[in-house]
Amino acid sequence: MRQDRNTGGGGGRQPVCTLPADAHELLASVADLLGPNAEFRAFHEPNAYQEDGSGFGCGCEVLITHSGEIWNLHRGDSTWSMARESKGKQQPGGSATFSSWIDLDPTPTTSHLVAEIRRALGAAT
Protein backbone atom coordinates (compact mmCIF):
# COMPACT_ATOMS: atom_id res chain seq x y z
CA MET A 1 0.00 0.00 0.00
CA ARG A 2 1.24 3.42 -0.78
CA GLN A 3 0.22 6.84 0.36
CA ASP A 4 1.68 10.20 -0.53
CA ARG A 5 2.55 12.88 1.95
CA ASN A 6 3.52 16.48 1.52
CA THR A 7 7.05 16.95 2.80
CA GLY A 8 6.69 20.72 3.09
CA GLY A 9 9.33 23.23 2.12
CA GLY A 10 8.49 22.93 -1.57
CA GLY A 11 9.85 19.39 -1.74
CA GLY A 12 6.66 18.05 -3.27
CA ARG A 13 5.12 14.70 -2.46
CA GLN A 14 7.06 11.61 -1.46
CA PRO A 15 5.70 8.08 -1.19
CA VAL A 16 4.99 6.80 2.30
CA CYS A 17 4.67 3.05 2.70
CA THR A 18 2.29 1.64 5.27
CA LEU A 19 2.59 -1.93 6.49
CA PRO A 20 -0.32 -4.29 5.95
CA ALA A 21 -2.52 -4.43 9.06
CA ASP A 22 -3.70 -8.04 8.62
CA ALA A 23 -3.59 -11.15 6.43
CA HIS A 24 -6.04 -9.65 3.92
CA GLU A 25 -3.96 -6.52 3.36
CA LEU A 26 -0.78 -8.61 3.14
CA LEU A 27 -2.28 -10.79 0.39
CA ALA A 28 -3.38 -7.70 -1.55
CA SER A 29 0.10 -6.15 -1.18
CA VAL A 30 1.82 -9.35 -2.32
CA ALA A 31 -0.40 -9.51 -5.41
CA ASP A 32 0.53 -5.90 -6.23
CA LEU A 33 4.24 -6.62 -5.86
CA LEU A 34 4.08 -9.78 -7.98
CA GLY A 35 2.58 -7.78 -10.82
CA PRO A 36 0.42 -8.85 -13.76
CA ASN A 37 0.97 -12.58 -13.21
CA ALA A 38 -0.83 -12.39 -9.85
CA GLU A 39 -4.56 -12.04 -9.30
CA PHE A 40 -5.94 -11.18 -5.86
CA ARG A 41 -9.29 -12.89 -5.18
CA ALA A 42 -11.39 -11.65 -2.27
CA PHE A 43 -14.10 -13.86 -0.81
CA HIS A 44 -15.72 -11.25 1.44
CA GLU A 45 -17.02 -7.72 1.13
CA PRO A 46 -14.51 -4.84 1.27
CA ASN A 47 -13.59 -3.91 4.86
CA ALA A 48 -15.59 -6.90 6.20
CA TYR A 49 -12.56 -8.91 7.41
CA GLN A 50 -11.53 -8.71 11.06
CA GLU A 51 -8.38 -10.51 12.24
CA ASP A 52 -9.46 -13.13 14.78
CA GLY A 53 -6.17 -14.73 15.80
CA SER A 54 -7.14 -18.17 14.44
CA GLY A 55 -4.22 -18.22 11.99
CA PHE A 56 -6.47 -18.92 9.01
CA GLY A 57 -6.48 -15.44 7.54
CA CYS A 58 -9.51 -14.10 5.72
CA GLY A 59 -10.14 -16.84 3.15
CA CYS A 60 -8.89 -14.70 0.26
CA GLU A 61 -6.16 -15.90 -2.09
CA VAL A 62 -3.72 -14.87 -4.76
CA LEU A 63 -3.55 -16.86 -8.00
CA ILE A 64 -0.06 -16.70 -9.51
CA THR A 65 0.66 -17.78 -13.08
CA HIS A 66 4.19 -19.17 -13.43
CA SER A 67 5.57 -21.23 -16.33
CA GLY A 68 2.07 -21.93 -17.62
CA GLU A 69 0.80 -23.21 -14.26
CA ILE A 70 -1.49 -21.47 -11.79
CA TRP A 71 -0.48 -21.49 -8.12
CA ASN A 72 -2.74 -20.66 -5.19
CA LEU A 73 -1.26 -18.56 -2.35
CA HIS A 74 -3.30 -18.49 0.85
CA ARG A 75 -3.06 -18.42 4.65
CA GLY A 76 -4.11 -21.42 6.69
CA ASP A 77 -3.22 -22.96 10.03
CA SER A 78 -0.92 -20.03 10.92
CA THR A 79 1.25 -20.37 7.83
CA TRP A 80 1.42 -19.08 4.28
CA SER A 81 1.08 -21.85 1.70
CA MET A 82 1.22 -22.29 -2.06
CA ALA A 83 -0.39 -25.12 -4.00
CA ARG A 84 -0.83 -25.98 -7.64
CA GLU A 85 -4.35 -24.90 -8.53
CA SER A 86 -4.67 -27.89 -10.89
CA LYS A 87 -4.31 -30.24 -7.88
CA GLY A 88 -7.11 -28.55 -5.90
CA LYS A 89 -10.57 -29.95 -5.30
CA GLN A 90 -13.21 -27.31 -5.97
CA GLN A 91 -15.63 -26.57 -3.15
CA PRO A 92 -19.05 -24.89 -3.21
CA GLY A 93 -18.58 -21.13 -3.09
CA GLY A 94 -15.49 -21.09 -5.32
CA SER A 95 -12.73 -22.11 -2.90
CA ALA A 96 -10.53 -25.19 -3.26
CA THR A 97 -8.93 -27.69 -0.91
CA PHE A 98 -5.49 -29.15 -1.46
CA SER A 99 -3.84 -32.40 -0.36
CA SER A 100 -0.29 -31.13 -1.01
CA TRP A 101 1.26 -27.68 -0.76
CA ILE A 102 4.48 -25.76 -0.10
CA ASP A 103 4.70 -24.00 3.28
CA LEU A 104 6.35 -20.58 3.33
CA ASP A 105 7.78 -18.57 6.22
CA PRO A 106 4.90 -18.18 8.73
CA THR A 107 5.57 -14.58 9.79
CA PRO A 108 7.08 -12.71 6.86
CA THR A 109 7.07 -9.10 5.85
CA THR A 110 5.49 -8.36 2.48
CA SER A 111 8.81 -8.20 0.62
CA HIS A 112 10.07 -11.34 2.38
CA LEU A 113 6.93 -13.26 1.40
CA VAL A 114 7.34 -12.16 -2.24
CA ALA A 115 10.97 -13.39 -2.17
CA GLU A 116 9.84 -16.71 -0.62
CA ILE A 117 7.19 -17.11 -3.34
CA ARG A 118 9.69 -16.47 -6.12
CA ARG A 119 12.17 -18.92 -4.54
CA ALA A 120 9.50 -21.64 -4.20
CA LEU A 121 8.28 -21.16 -7.76
CA GLY A 122 11.83 -21.38 -9.08
CA ALA A 123 12.45 -24.58 -7.14
CA ALA A 124 9.15 -26.16 -8.25
CA THR A 125 9.77 -25.81 -11.99
CSV table of C-alpha atoms in Angstrom, one decimal, residues 62-102:
chain,number,residue,atom,x,y,z
A,62,VAL,CA,-3.7,-14.9,-4.8
A,63,LEU,CA,-3.5,-16.9,-8.0
A,64,ILE,CA,-0.1,-16.7,-9.5
A,65,THR,CA,0.7,-17.8,-13.1
A,66,HIS,CA,4.2,-19.2,-13.4
A,67,SER,CA,5.6,-21.2,-16.3
A,68,GLY,CA,2.1,-21.9,-17.6
A,69,GLU,CA,0.8,-23.2,-14.3
A,70,ILE,CA,-1.5,-21.5,-11.8
A,71,TRP,CA,-0.5,-21.5,-8.1
A,72,ASN,CA,-2.7,-20.7,-5.2
A,73,LEU,CA,-1.3,-18.6,-2.3
A,74,HIS,CA,-3.3,-18.5,0.9
A,75,ARG,CA,-3.1,-18.4,4.6
A,76,GLY,CA,-4.1,-21.4,6.7
A,77,ASP,CA,-3.2,-23.0,10.0
A,78,SER,CA,-0.9,-20.0,10.9
A,79,THR,CA,1.2,-20.4,7.8
A,80,TRP,CA,1.4,-19.1,4.3
A,81,SER,CA,1.1,-21.9,1.7
A,82,MET,CA,1.2,-22.3,-2.1
A,83,ALA,CA,-0.4,-25.1,-4.0
A,84,ARG,CA,-0.8,-26.0,-7.6
A,85,GLU,CA,-4.4,-24.9,-8.5
A,86,SER,CA,-4.7,-27.9,-10.9
A,87,LYS,CA,-4.3,-30.2,-7.9
A,88,GLY,CA,-7.1,-28.6,-5.9
A,89,LYS,CA,-10.6,-30.0,-5.3
A,90,GLN,CA,-13.2,-27.3,-6.0
A,91,GLN,CA,-15.6,-26.6,-3.2
A,92,PRO,CA,-19.0,-24.9,-3.2
A,93,GLY,CA,-18.6,-21.1,-3.1
A,94,GLY,CA,-15.5,-21.1,-5.3
A,95,SER,CA,-12.7,-22.1,-2.9
A,96,ALA,CA,-10.5,-25.2,-3.3
A,97,THR,CA,-8.9,-27.7,-0.9
A,98,PHE,CA,-5.5,-29.2,-1.5
A,99,SER,CA,-3.8,-32.4,-0.4
A,100,SER,CA,-0.3,-31.1,-1.0
A,101,TRP,CA,1.3,-27.7,-0.8
A,102,ILE,CA,4.5,-25.8,-0.1
